[in-house]
Amino acid sequence: MQVRDILKYKEPMLFKTSPEALLSDAVVTMADENIGSVVVLSKGQLAGMLTFREILVVLAKRQREQRTGPTPTMSEITVAEVMNPKPTCSHPDMTVDELRTVMNDCGERYLPVVDADQSVLGVVSFHDVARNCPCTKPLKLATKRFS
C-alpha cells in the first residue's frame, strides 16, 4: 500500500490557512472541523503545518505566565509565529511502511503529501495510517524524545 492509496480513502478536503491568519481563527477551524492540523500555504506553496501540538505549546506558555505574561493571546498571534515552517513531507509513491518509519522517526503526527512540483495533495495522519494499513513490518520505536 502507498500513500496515494490512503489519500483515496480520505475525503478530498484540504484544510488550509495562511501564515498571516490569526491563530485563534485557525483554532476555531480545527475545532469546528474536528481536525488535528491545517496546511499553511503562501502563494499556493507549502509554508508550514499547524497542529494541535504547536497550539498546546502556546497555551502552556500562557498558563505558566499566569495569563498575564509577555506571550500574546491567540487572537493576537499569527499562524506564522507558531507553525512548523519545515514540516516533514511525504509523497504519493511512498509505501505505508516507509511512511510509518518517517512519522515515527520525526515525531510528527501529520505529514503533508506533496508531488514532484511540491504541490500539496493532502495530509496523512498517524490515525490514517493505523486505520488503512495492513502493515507488513513491525514498527521500530523511536529512541529519542521529542519536544
Short mmCIF file of N, CA, C and O in Angstrom, two decimals:
data_model
loop_
_atom_site.label_atom_id
_atom_site.label_comp_id
_atom_site.label_asym_id
_atom_site.label_seq_id
_atom_site.Cartn_x
_atom_site.Cartn_y
_atom_site.Cartn_z
N MET A 1 0.84 -1.18 0.00
CA MET A 1 0.00 0.00 0.00
C MET A 1 0.89 1.24 0.00
O MET A 1 1.92 1.27 0.64
N GLN A 2 0.44 2.25 -0.73
CA GLN A 2 1.19 3.50 -0.83
C GLN A 2 0.38 4.66 -0.25
O GLN A 2 -0.84 4.54 -0.04
N VAL A 3 1.06 5.78 -0.04
CA VAL A 3 0.40 6.98 0.49
C VAL A 3 -0.76 7.39 -0.42
O VAL A 3 -1.82 7.78 0.06
N ARG A 4 -0.60 7.26 -1.72
CA ARG A 4 -1.69 7.63 -2.65
C ARG A 4 -2.95 6.82 -2.36
O ARG A 4 -4.05 7.32 -2.54
N ASP A 5 -2.80 5.58 -1.90
CA ASP A 5 -3.95 4.75 -1.57
C ASP A 5 -4.68 5.28 -0.34
O ASP A 5 -5.91 5.25 -0.28
N ILE A 6 -3.94 5.75 0.63
CA ILE A 6 -4.56 6.35 1.81
C ILE A 6 -5.35 7.58 1.41
O ILE A 6 -6.48 7.79 1.87
N LEU A 7 -4.77 8.41 0.55
CA LEU A 7 -5.47 9.63 0.12
C LEU A 7 -6.78 9.31 -0.59
O LEU A 7 -7.74 10.07 -0.50
N LYS A 8 -6.85 8.18 -1.28
CA LYS A 8 -8.08 7.78 -1.98
C LYS A 8 -9.22 7.54 -1.00
O LYS A 8 -10.37 7.78 -1.32
N TYR A 9 -8.91 7.06 0.20
CA TYR A 9 -9.93 6.73 1.19
C TYR A 9 -10.39 7.95 1.99
O TYR A 9 -11.42 7.90 2.64
N LYS A 10 -9.61 9.01 1.95
CA LYS A 10 -9.94 10.19 2.73
C LYS A 10 -10.86 11.11 1.93
O LYS A 10 -10.86 11.09 0.71
N GLU A 11 -11.60 11.93 2.66
CA GLU A 11 -12.37 12.96 1.97
C GLU A 11 -11.40 13.88 1.26
O GLU A 11 -10.35 14.21 1.81
N PRO A 12 -11.73 14.33 0.05
CA PRO A 12 -10.78 15.14 -0.71
C PRO A 12 -10.75 16.61 -0.28
O PRO A 12 -10.64 17.50 -1.09
N MET A 13 -10.85 16.85 1.02
CA MET A 13 -10.86 18.21 1.52
C MET A 13 -9.52 18.52 2.19
O MET A 13 -9.05 17.75 3.01
N LEU A 14 -8.93 19.63 1.79
CA LEU A 14 -7.67 20.07 2.37
C LEU A 14 -7.95 21.32 3.19
O LEU A 14 -8.38 22.34 2.64
N PHE A 15 -7.74 21.24 4.48
CA PHE A 15 -7.95 22.39 5.34
C PHE A 15 -6.66 23.20 5.35
O PHE A 15 -5.60 22.67 5.64
N LYS A 16 -6.79 24.46 5.02
CA LYS A 16 -5.59 25.29 4.88
C LYS A 16 -5.82 26.67 5.48
O LYS A 16 -6.95 27.09 5.70
N THR A 17 -4.71 27.32 5.74
CA THR A 17 -4.72 28.68 6.24
C THR A 17 -3.49 29.38 5.67
O THR A 17 -2.70 28.78 4.94
N SER A 18 -3.34 30.65 6.01
CA SER A 18 -2.17 31.41 5.55
C SER A 18 -1.31 31.76 6.75
O SER A 18 -1.79 31.78 7.89
N PRO A 19 -0.05 32.09 6.51
CA PRO A 19 0.82 32.48 7.62
C PRO A 19 0.31 33.73 8.35
O PRO A 19 0.53 33.89 9.55
N GLU A 20 -0.39 34.59 7.63
CA GLU A 20 -0.86 35.86 8.20
C GLU A 20 -2.14 35.69 9.02
O GLU A 20 -2.54 36.60 9.75
N ALA A 21 -2.80 34.55 8.90
CA ALA A 21 -4.06 34.33 9.63
C ALA A 21 -3.83 34.34 11.13
O ALA A 21 -2.74 34.01 11.61
N LEU A 22 -4.86 34.72 11.86
CA LEU A 22 -4.76 34.69 13.32
C LEU A 22 -4.84 33.25 13.81
O LEU A 22 -5.63 32.45 13.30
N LEU A 23 -4.03 32.94 14.81
CA LEU A 23 -4.04 31.61 15.40
C LEU A 23 -5.43 31.26 15.91
O LEU A 23 -5.89 30.13 15.74
N SER A 24 -6.12 32.22 16.48
CA SER A 24 -7.47 31.96 17.00
C SER A 24 -8.42 31.50 15.90
O SER A 24 -9.25 30.61 16.13
N ASP A 25 -8.31 32.05 14.71
CA ASP A 25 -9.17 31.62 13.60
C ASP A 25 -8.84 30.20 13.17
O ASP A 25 -9.73 29.40 12.88
N ALA A 26 -7.55 29.88 13.14
CA ALA A 26 -7.15 28.52 12.78
C ALA A 26 -7.64 27.52 13.82
O ALA A 26 -8.10 26.42 13.47
N VAL A 27 -7.59 27.89 15.09
CA VAL A 27 -8.06 27.02 16.17
C VAL A 27 -9.56 26.76 16.03
O VAL A 27 -10.03 25.63 16.19
N VAL A 28 -10.32 27.80 15.71
CA VAL A 28 -11.76 27.64 15.52
C VAL A 28 -12.04 26.67 14.38
O VAL A 28 -12.88 25.77 14.50
N THR A 29 -11.33 26.81 13.27
CA THR A 29 -11.49 25.89 12.14
C THR A 29 -11.18 24.46 12.55
O THR A 29 -11.94 23.53 12.25
N MET A 30 -10.07 24.28 13.26
CA MET A 30 -9.68 22.94 13.68
C MET A 30 -10.72 22.33 14.61
O MET A 30 -11.06 21.15 14.48
N ALA A 31 -11.26 23.12 15.52
CA ALA A 31 -12.29 22.62 16.44
C ALA A 31 -13.59 22.32 15.70
O ALA A 31 -14.19 21.26 15.90
N ASP A 32 -14.01 23.24 14.85
CA ASP A 32 -15.27 23.06 14.11
C ASP A 32 -15.23 21.85 13.19
O ASP A 32 -16.23 21.15 13.02
N GLU A 33 -14.09 21.61 12.59
CA GLU A 33 -13.95 20.52 11.62
C GLU A 33 -13.43 19.23 12.24
O GLU A 33 -13.27 18.23 11.55
N ASN A 34 -13.11 19.28 13.55
CA ASN A 34 -12.60 18.12 14.27
C ASN A 34 -11.34 17.54 13.59
O ASN A 34 -11.25 16.36 13.29
N ILE A 35 -10.40 18.43 13.34
CA ILE A 35 -9.15 18.05 12.69
C ILE A 35 -7.97 18.43 13.58
O ILE A 35 -8.07 19.33 14.40
N GLY A 36 -6.86 17.75 13.40
CA GLY A 36 -5.69 17.99 14.23
C GLY A 36 -4.62 18.84 13.58
O GLY A 36 -3.61 19.14 14.20
N SER A 37 -4.86 19.23 12.31
CA SER A 37 -3.83 20.03 11.63
C SER A 37 -4.45 20.82 10.49
O SER A 37 -5.52 20.47 9.98
N VAL A 38 -3.76 21.88 10.11
CA VAL A 38 -4.08 22.61 8.90
C VAL A 38 -2.77 22.87 8.15
O VAL A 38 -1.72 23.06 8.76
N VAL A 39 -2.87 22.85 6.84
CA VAL A 39 -1.72 23.15 5.99
C VAL A 39 -1.63 24.67 5.88
O VAL A 39 -2.64 25.35 5.71
N VAL A 40 -0.42 25.20 5.98
CA VAL A 40 -0.22 26.63 5.83
C VAL A 40 0.37 26.87 4.45
O VAL A 40 1.44 26.36 4.12
N LEU A 41 -0.38 27.63 3.65
CA LEU A 41 0.05 27.93 2.28
C LEU A 41 0.31 29.41 2.12
O LEU A 41 -0.43 30.25 2.65
N SER A 42 1.34 29.73 1.36
CA SER A 42 1.65 31.10 0.98
C SER A 42 1.86 31.12 -0.52
O SER A 42 2.73 30.40 -1.04
N LYS A 43 1.05 31.89 -1.20
CA LYS A 43 1.11 31.97 -2.67
C LYS A 43 0.98 30.58 -3.30
O LYS A 43 1.67 30.26 -4.27
N GLY A 44 0.14 29.75 -2.72
CA GLY A 44 -0.12 28.42 -3.24
C GLY A 44 0.93 27.37 -2.92
O GLY A 44 0.78 26.21 -3.27
N GLN A 45 1.97 27.76 -2.22
CA GLN A 45 3.05 26.83 -1.87
C GLN A 45 3.05 26.53 -0.37
O GLN A 45 2.66 27.37 0.44
N LEU A 46 3.51 25.35 -0.03
CA LEU A 46 3.58 24.94 1.37
C LEU A 46 4.51 25.86 2.14
O LEU A 46 5.68 26.01 1.80
N ALA A 47 3.98 26.48 3.18
CA ALA A 47 4.78 27.36 4.04
C ALA A 47 4.98 26.75 5.41
O ALA A 47 5.87 27.17 6.16
N GLY A 48 4.15 25.74 5.76
CA GLY A 48 4.29 25.11 7.06
C GLY A 48 3.06 24.29 7.41
O GLY A 48 2.14 24.13 6.61
N MET A 49 3.08 23.76 8.62
CA MET A 49 1.96 22.99 9.17
C MET A 49 1.66 23.54 10.56
O MET A 49 2.58 23.89 11.31
N LEU A 50 0.38 23.59 10.86
CA LEU A 50 -0.05 23.95 12.20
C LEU A 50 -0.82 22.76 12.75
O LEU A 50 -1.78 22.31 12.13
N THR A 51 -0.38 22.25 13.87
CA THR A 51 -1.04 21.11 14.50
C THR A 51 -1.42 21.49 15.93
O THR A 51 -0.98 22.52 16.46
N PHE A 52 -2.21 20.62 16.55
CA PHE A 52 -2.60 20.90 17.92
C PHE A 52 -1.39 20.97 18.83
O PHE A 52 -1.41 21.63 19.86
N ARG A 53 -0.29 20.34 18.46
CA ARG A 53 0.93 20.37 19.28
C ARG A 53 1.46 21.80 19.42
O ARG A 53 1.79 22.24 20.52
N GLU A 54 1.54 22.53 18.31
CA GLU A 54 2.02 23.91 18.36
C GLU A 54 1.07 24.79 19.17
O GLU A 54 1.50 25.69 19.90
N ILE A 55 -0.21 24.53 19.06
CA ILE A 55 -1.21 25.30 19.81
C ILE A 55 -1.07 25.05 21.31
O ILE A 55 -1.11 25.99 22.11
N LEU A 56 -0.86 23.79 21.68
CA LEU A 56 -0.70 23.47 23.09
C LEU A 56 0.54 24.14 23.69
O LEU A 56 0.53 24.55 24.86
N VAL A 57 1.59 24.28 22.90
CA VAL A 57 2.80 24.95 23.40
C VAL A 57 2.48 26.40 23.77
O VAL A 57 2.90 26.89 24.82
N VAL A 58 1.71 27.08 22.92
CA VAL A 58 1.34 28.47 23.20
C VAL A 58 0.44 28.54 24.45
O VAL A 58 0.65 29.39 25.32
N LEU A 59 -0.53 27.64 24.52
CA LEU A 59 -1.42 27.65 25.68
C LEU A 59 -0.66 27.37 26.98
O LEU A 59 -0.91 28.02 28.00
N ALA A 60 0.27 26.44 26.93
CA ALA A 60 1.06 26.11 28.12
C ALA A 60 1.93 27.30 28.53
O ALA A 60 2.06 27.60 29.72
N LYS A 61 2.49 27.97 27.55
CA LYS A 61 3.33 29.14 27.85
C LYS A 61 2.51 30.23 28.53
O LYS A 61 2.93 30.82 29.52
N ARG A 62 1.31 30.49 28.00
CA ARG A 62 0.42 31.49 28.61
C ARG A 62 0.05 31.07 30.04
O ARG A 62 0.01 31.91 30.95
N GLN A 63 -0.21 29.80 30.24
CA GLN A 63 -0.59 29.34 31.58
C GLN A 63 0.56 29.50 32.56
O GLN A 63 0.36 29.93 33.69
N ARG A 64 1.78 29.17 32.12
CA ARG A 64 2.94 29.33 33.00
C ARG A 64 3.15 30.79 33.40
O ARG A 64 3.67 31.09 34.45
N GLU A 65 2.74 31.68 32.51
CA GLU A 65 2.86 33.13 32.78
C GLU A 65 1.65 33.66 33.54
O GLU A 65 1.47 34.88 33.64
N GLN A 66 0.81 32.74 34.03
CA GLN A 66 -0.40 33.13 34.76
C GLN A 66 -1.34 33.99 33.89
O GLN A 66 -2.06 34.83 34.39
N ARG A 67 -1.23 33.80 32.58
CA ARG A 67 -2.06 34.50 31.59
C ARG A 67 -1.87 36.01 31.60
O ARG A 67 -2.67 36.75 31.06
N THR A 68 -0.82 36.47 32.25
CA THR A 68 -0.57 37.92 32.29
C THR A 68 0.82 38.26 31.78
O THR A 68 1.21 39.42 31.79
N GLY A 69 1.58 37.27 31.34
CA GLY A 69 2.97 37.49 30.91
C GLY A 69 3.06 38.09 29.52
O GLY A 69 2.07 38.53 28.94
N PRO A 70 4.26 38.05 28.97
CA PRO A 70 4.50 38.71 27.68
C PRO A 70 3.95 37.97 26.46
O PRO A 70 3.86 38.55 25.38
N THR A 71 3.58 36.71 26.60
CA THR A 71 3.06 35.97 25.46
C THR A 71 1.67 36.49 25.11
O THR A 71 0.78 36.51 25.96
N PRO A 72 1.47 36.91 23.87
CA PRO A 72 0.15 37.43 23.47
C PRO A 72 -0.92 36.33 23.49
O PRO A 72 -0.61 35.14 23.49
N THR A 73 -2.16 36.75 23.47
CA THR A 73 -3.26 35.80 23.39
C THR A 73 -3.35 35.25 21.97
O THR A 73 -2.77 35.82 21.03
N MET A 74 -4.10 34.16 21.80
CA MET A 74 -4.23 33.55 20.47
C MET A 74 -4.84 34.50 19.45
O MET A 74 -4.60 34.37 18.27
N SER A 75 -5.62 35.45 19.91
CA SER A 75 -6.22 36.40 18.97
C SER A 75 -5.24 37.49 18.53
O SER A 75 -5.57 38.31 17.69
N GLU A 76 -4.04 37.46 19.09
CA GLU A 76 -3.01 38.43 18.71
C GLU A 76 -1.80 37.77 18.04
O GLU A 76 -0.87 38.46 17.63
N ILE A 77 -1.82 36.45 17.94
CA ILE A 77 -0.69 35.71 17.37
C ILE A 77 -1.06 35.25 15.97
O ILE A 77 -2.18 34.78 15.74
N THR A 78 -0.13 35.37 15.04
CA THR A 78 -0.38 34.86 13.69
C THR A 78 0.06 33.40 13.61
O THR A 78 0.89 32.93 14.40
N VAL A 79 -0.48 32.71 12.65
CA VAL A 79 -0.12 31.31 12.42
C VAL A 79 1.39 31.19 12.18
O VAL A 79 2.03 30.26 12.68
N ALA A 80 1.97 32.13 11.46
CA ALA A 80 3.41 32.09 11.15
C ALA A 80 4.27 32.05 12.40
O ALA A 80 5.36 31.46 12.39
N GLU A 81 3.78 32.64 13.48
CA GLU A 81 4.57 32.70 14.71
C GLU A 81 4.68 31.35 15.43
O GLU A 81 5.60 31.16 16.22
N VAL A 82 3.76 30.43 15.15
CA VAL A 82 3.77 29.17 15.90
C VAL A 82 3.83 27.92 15.02
O VAL A 82 4.10 26.83 15.52
N MET A 83 3.60 28.06 13.73
CA MET A 83 3.57 26.89 12.84
C MET A 83 4.95 26.24 12.74
O MET A 83 5.96 26.85 13.08
N ASN A 84 4.96 25.02 12.27
CA ASN A 84 6.20 24.33 11.94
C ASN A 84 6.54 24.76 10.51
O ASN A 84 5.85 24.35 9.57
N PRO A 85 7.56 25.60 10.31
CA PRO A 85 7.85 26.11 8.97
C PRO A 85 8.52 25.10 8.04
O PRO A 85 8.60 25.33 6.83
N LYS A 86 8.99 24.00 8.59
CA LYS A 86 9.66 22.99 7.78
C LYS A 86 9.14 21.60 8.14
O LYS A 86 9.87 20.77 8.69
N PRO A 87 7.87 21.35 7.82
CA PRO A 87 7.34 20.04 8.17
C PRO A 87 7.96 18.94 7.32
O PRO A 87 8.35 19.17 6.17
N THR A 88 8.06 17.78 7.90
CA THR A 88 8.48 16.61 7.14
C THR A 88 7.36 16.30 6.15
O THR A 88 6.19 16.31 6.52
N CYS A 89 7.71 16.04 4.92
CA CYS A 89 6.70 15.76 3.89
C CYS A 89 6.78 14.31 3.45
O CYS A 89 7.82 13.67 3.55
N SER A 90 5.66 13.84 2.96
CA SER A 90 5.61 12.52 2.34
C SER A 90 5.27 12.73 0.87
O SER A 90 4.95 13.85 0.45
N HIS A 91 5.36 11.66 0.10
CA HIS A 91 5.00 11.76 -1.31
C HIS A 91 4.09 10.58 -1.67
O HIS A 91 4.07 9.57 -0.96
N PRO A 92 3.33 10.71 -2.73
CA PRO A 92 2.32 9.70 -3.05
C PRO A 92 2.87 8.30 -3.29
O PRO A 92 2.17 7.31 -3.02
N ASP A 93 4.10 8.18 -3.75
CA ASP A 93 4.67 6.87 -4.06
C ASP A 93 5.32 6.20 -2.85
O ASP A 93 5.76 5.05 -2.95
N MET A 94 5.37 6.89 -1.73
CA MET A 94 5.97 6.32 -0.52
C MET A 94 5.09 5.16 -0.04
O MET A 94 3.87 5.25 -0.06
N THR A 95 5.74 4.08 0.37
CA THR A 95 4.96 2.96 0.91
C THR A 95 4.49 3.31 2.33
O THR A 95 5.07 4.19 2.99
N VAL A 96 3.48 2.63 2.78
CA VAL A 96 2.98 2.87 4.12
C VAL A 96 4.03 2.50 5.17
O VAL A 96 4.16 3.18 6.19
N ASP A 97 4.80 1.47 4.92
CA ASP A 97 5.86 1.13 5.86
C ASP A 97 6.91 2.25 5.94
O ASP A 97 7.39 2.59 7.02
N GLU A 98 7.25 2.82 4.79
CA GLU A 98 8.18 3.96 4.79
C GLU A 98 7.57 5.15 5.54
O GLU A 98 8.25 5.81 6.33
N LEU A 99 6.30 5.41 5.30
CA LEU A 99 5.60 6.50 5.96
C LEU A 99 5.59 6.30 7.48
O LEU A 99 5.88 7.24 8.24
N ARG A 100 5.29 5.11 7.93
CA ARG A 100 5.29 4.82 9.37
C ARG A 100 6.65 5.09 9.98
O ARG A 100 6.76 5.68 11.06
N THR A 101 7.69 4.66 9.30
CA THR A 101 9.04 4.87 9.80
C THR A 101 9.37 6.36 9.88
O THR A 101 9.91 6.84 10.89
N VAL A 102 9.04 7.10 8.83
CA VAL A 102 9.31 8.54 8.81
C VAL A 102 8.56 9.24 9.93
O VAL A 102 9.12 10.05 10.68
N MET A 103 7.27 8.92 10.08
CA MET A 103 6.47 9.56 11.13
C MET A 103 7.02 9.23 12.51
O MET A 103 7.09 10.11 13.39
N ASN A 104 7.41 8.01 12.71
CA ASN A 104 7.97 7.61 14.00
C ASN A 104 9.31 8.31 14.26
O ASN A 104 9.55 8.81 15.35
N ASP A 105 10.16 8.37 13.25
CA ASP A 105 11.48 8.98 13.42
C ASP A 105 11.42 10.49 13.65
O ASP A 105 12.19 11.03 14.42
N CYS A 106 10.50 11.18 12.96
CA CYS A 106 10.45 12.64 13.07
C CYS A 106 9.52 13.09 14.20
O CYS A 106 9.56 14.25 14.60
N GLY A 107 8.68 12.20 14.69
CA GLY A 107 7.78 12.56 15.79
C GLY A 107 6.62 13.44 15.38
O GLY A 107 5.98 14.04 16.22
N GLU A 108 6.34 13.52 14.10
CA GLU A 108 5.23 14.33 13.61
C GLU A 108 4.05 13.42 13.29
O GLU A 108 4.21 12.39 12.66
N ARG A 109 2.86 13.82 13.73
CA ARG A 109 1.67 13.00 13.54
C ARG A 109 0.91 13.31 12.26
O ARG A 109 0.01 12.57 11.88
N TYR A 110 1.23 14.43 11.65
CA TYR A 110 0.55 14.87 10.43
C TYR A 110 1.61 15.27 9.41
O TYR A 110 2.45 16.12 9.70
N LEU A 111 1.56 14.65 8.24
CA LEU A 111 2.53 14.98 7.20
C LEU A 111 1.81 15.42 5.94
O LEU A 111 0.91 14.73 5.46
N PRO A 112 2.22 16.56 5.37
CA PRO A 112 1.66 16.92 4.08
C PRO A 112 2.19 15.96 3.01
O PRO A 112 3.33 15.49 3.10
N VAL A 113 1.34 15.67 2.04
CA VAL A 113 1.74 14.83 0.91
C VAL A 113 1.96 15.79 -0.26
O VAL A 113 1.05 16.53 -0.64
N VAL A 114 3.17 15.80 -0.79
CA VAL A 114 3.49 16.71 -1.89
C VAL A 114 3.94 15.92 -3.11
O VAL A 114 4.52 14.84 -2.99
N ASP A 115 3.65 16.48 -4.29
CA ASP A 115 4.08 15.83 -5.52
C ASP A 115 5.45 16.37 -5.93
O ASP A 115 6.08 17.14 -5.19
N ALA A 116 5.90 15.99 -7.10
CA ALA A 116 7.24 16.39 -7.57
C ALA A 116 7.38 17.91 -7.70
O ALA A 116 8.47 18.44 -7.57
N ASP A 117 6.26 18.60 -7.94
CA ASP A 117 6.28 20.07 -8.06
C ASP A 117 6.09 20.76 -6.71
O ASP A 117 5.91 21.97 -6.67
N GLN A 118 6.08 19.98 -5.64
CA GLN A 118 5.87 20.48 -4.27
C GLN A 118 4.45 21.02 -4.04
O GLN A 118 4.22 21.80 -3.12
N SER A 119 3.52 20.61 -4.89
CA SER A 119 2.12 20.96 -4.67
C SER A 119 1.55 20.02 -3.61
O SER A 119 1.84 18.82 -3.61
N VAL A 120 0.77 20.58 -2.69
CA VAL A 120 0.20 19.78 -1.61
C VAL A 120 -1.02 19.02 -2.13
O VAL A 120 -1.97 19.60 -2.63
N LEU A 121 -0.96 17.69 -2.01
CA LEU A 121 -2.05 16.82 -2.46
C LEU A 121 -3.00 16.47 -1.33
O LEU A 121 -4.15 16.09 -1.58
N GLY A 122 -2.53 16.56 -0.11
CA GLY A 122 -3.33 16.20 1.05
C GLY A 122 -2.45 16.11 2.28
O GLY A 122 -1.29 16.49 2.25
N VAL A 123 -3.03 15.59 3.34
CA VAL A 123 -2.32 15.38 4.59
C VAL A 123 -2.64 13.97 5.06
O VAL A 123 -3.79 13.52 4.98
N VAL A 124 -1.62 13.27 5.53
CA VAL A 124 -1.85 11.96 6.14
C VAL A 124 -1.51 12.07 7.62
O VAL A 124 -0.55 12.72 8.00
N SER A 125 -2.34 11.43 8.42
CA SER A 125 -2.12 11.43 9.86
C SER A 125 -1.74 10.02 10.30
O SER A 125 -1.96 9.04 9.57
N PHE A 126 -1.18 9.93 11.49
CA PHE A 126 -0.84 8.62 12.02
C PHE A 126 -2.12 7.78 12.14
O PHE A 126 -2.10 6.58 11.92
N HIS A 127 -3.22 8.45 12.45
CA HIS A 127 -4.50 7.76 12.55
C HIS A 127 -4.90 7.18 11.18
O HIS A 127 -5.42 6.06 11.10
N ASP A 128 -4.67 7.93 10.10
CA ASP A 128 -4.97 7.42 8.75
C ASP A 128 -4.18 6.15 8.47
O ASP A 128 -4.70 5.20 7.90
N VAL A 129 -2.92 6.17 8.88
CA VAL A 129 -2.06 5.00 8.65
C VAL A 129 -2.60 3.81 9.44
O VAL A 129 -2.76 2.71 8.90
N ALA A 130 -2.93 4.04 10.70
CA ALA A 130 -3.43 2.94 11.54
C ALA A 130 -4.75 2.39 11.01
O ALA A 130 -4.98 1.18 11.03
N ARG A 131 -5.60 3.26 10.49
CA ARG A 131 -6.91 2.85 10.02
C ARG A 131 -6.86 2.12 8.67
O ARG A 131 -7.67 1.24 8.41
N ASN A 132 -5.91 2.46 7.83
CA ASN A 132 -5.89 1.95 6.46
C ASN A 132 -4.78 0.97 6.15
O ASN A 132 -4.63 0.56 5.01
N CYS A 133 -4.01 0.61 7.12
CA CYS A 133 -2.78 -0.11 6.83
C CYS A 133 -2.76 -1.54 7.34
O CYS A 133 -2.75 -1.75 8.54
N PRO A 134 -2.72 -2.50 6.43
CA PRO A 134 -2.37 -3.85 6.85
C PRO A 134 -0.84 -3.94 6.82
O PRO A 134 -0.25 -4.41 5.86
N CYS A 135 -0.20 -3.39 7.82
CA CYS A 135 1.26 -3.23 7.81
C CYS A 135 1.98 -4.57 7.78
O CYS A 135 1.54 -5.53 8.39
N THR A 136 3.09 -4.57 7.08
CA THR A 136 3.83 -5.80 6.87
C THR A 136 5.07 -5.91 7.75
O THR A 136 5.58 -6.99 7.95
N LYS A 137 5.57 -4.78 8.24
CA LYS A 137 6.78 -4.80 9.05
C LYS A 137 6.48 -4.30 10.44
O LYS A 137 5.70 -3.38 10.61
N PRO A 138 7.13 -4.86 11.46
CA PRO A 138 6.95 -4.31 12.80
C PRO A 138 7.57 -2.92 12.86
O PRO A 138 8.58 -2.65 12.21
N LEU A 139 6.97 -2.04 13.61
CA LEU A 139 7.45 -0.68 13.74
C LEU A 139 8.57 -0.61 14.75
O LEU A 139 8.42 -1.07 15.89
N LYS A 140 9.70 -0.07 14.35
CA LYS A 140 10.82 0.15 15.25
C LYS A 140 10.55 1.47 15.97
O LYS A 140 10.44 2.50 15.34
N LEU A 141 10.45 1.42 17.28
CA LEU A 141 10.12 2.60 18.04
C LEU A 141 11.29 3.56 18.10
O LEU A 141 12.45 3.16 18.15
N ALA A 142 10.96 4.86 18.09
CA ALA A 142 11.98 5.90 18.19
C ALA A 142 12.66 5.80 19.55
O ALA A 142 12.03 5.47 20.56
N THR A 143 13.94 6.11 19.57
CA THR A 143 14.67 6.04 20.83
C THR A 143 14.88 7.41 21.43
O THR A 143 15.34 7.52 22.55
N LYS A 144 14.53 8.47 20.72
CA LYS A 144 14.69 9.81 21.27
C LYS A 144 13.32 10.39 21.59
O LYS A 144 12.32 10.00 21.04
N ARG A 145 13.33 11.34 22.49
CA ARG A 145 12.08 12.03 22.87
C ARG A 145 12.00 13.32 22.10
O ARG A 145 13.01 13.96 21.82
N PHE A 146 10.80 13.74 21.79
CA PHE A 146 10.58 14.96 21.04
C PHE A 146 9.99 16.02 21.94
O PHE A 146 9.24 15.73 22.84
N SER A 147 10.34 17.25 21.66
CA SER A 147 9.77 18.34 22.47
C SER A 147 8.65 19.01 21.72
O SER A 147 8.42 18.82 20.59
#
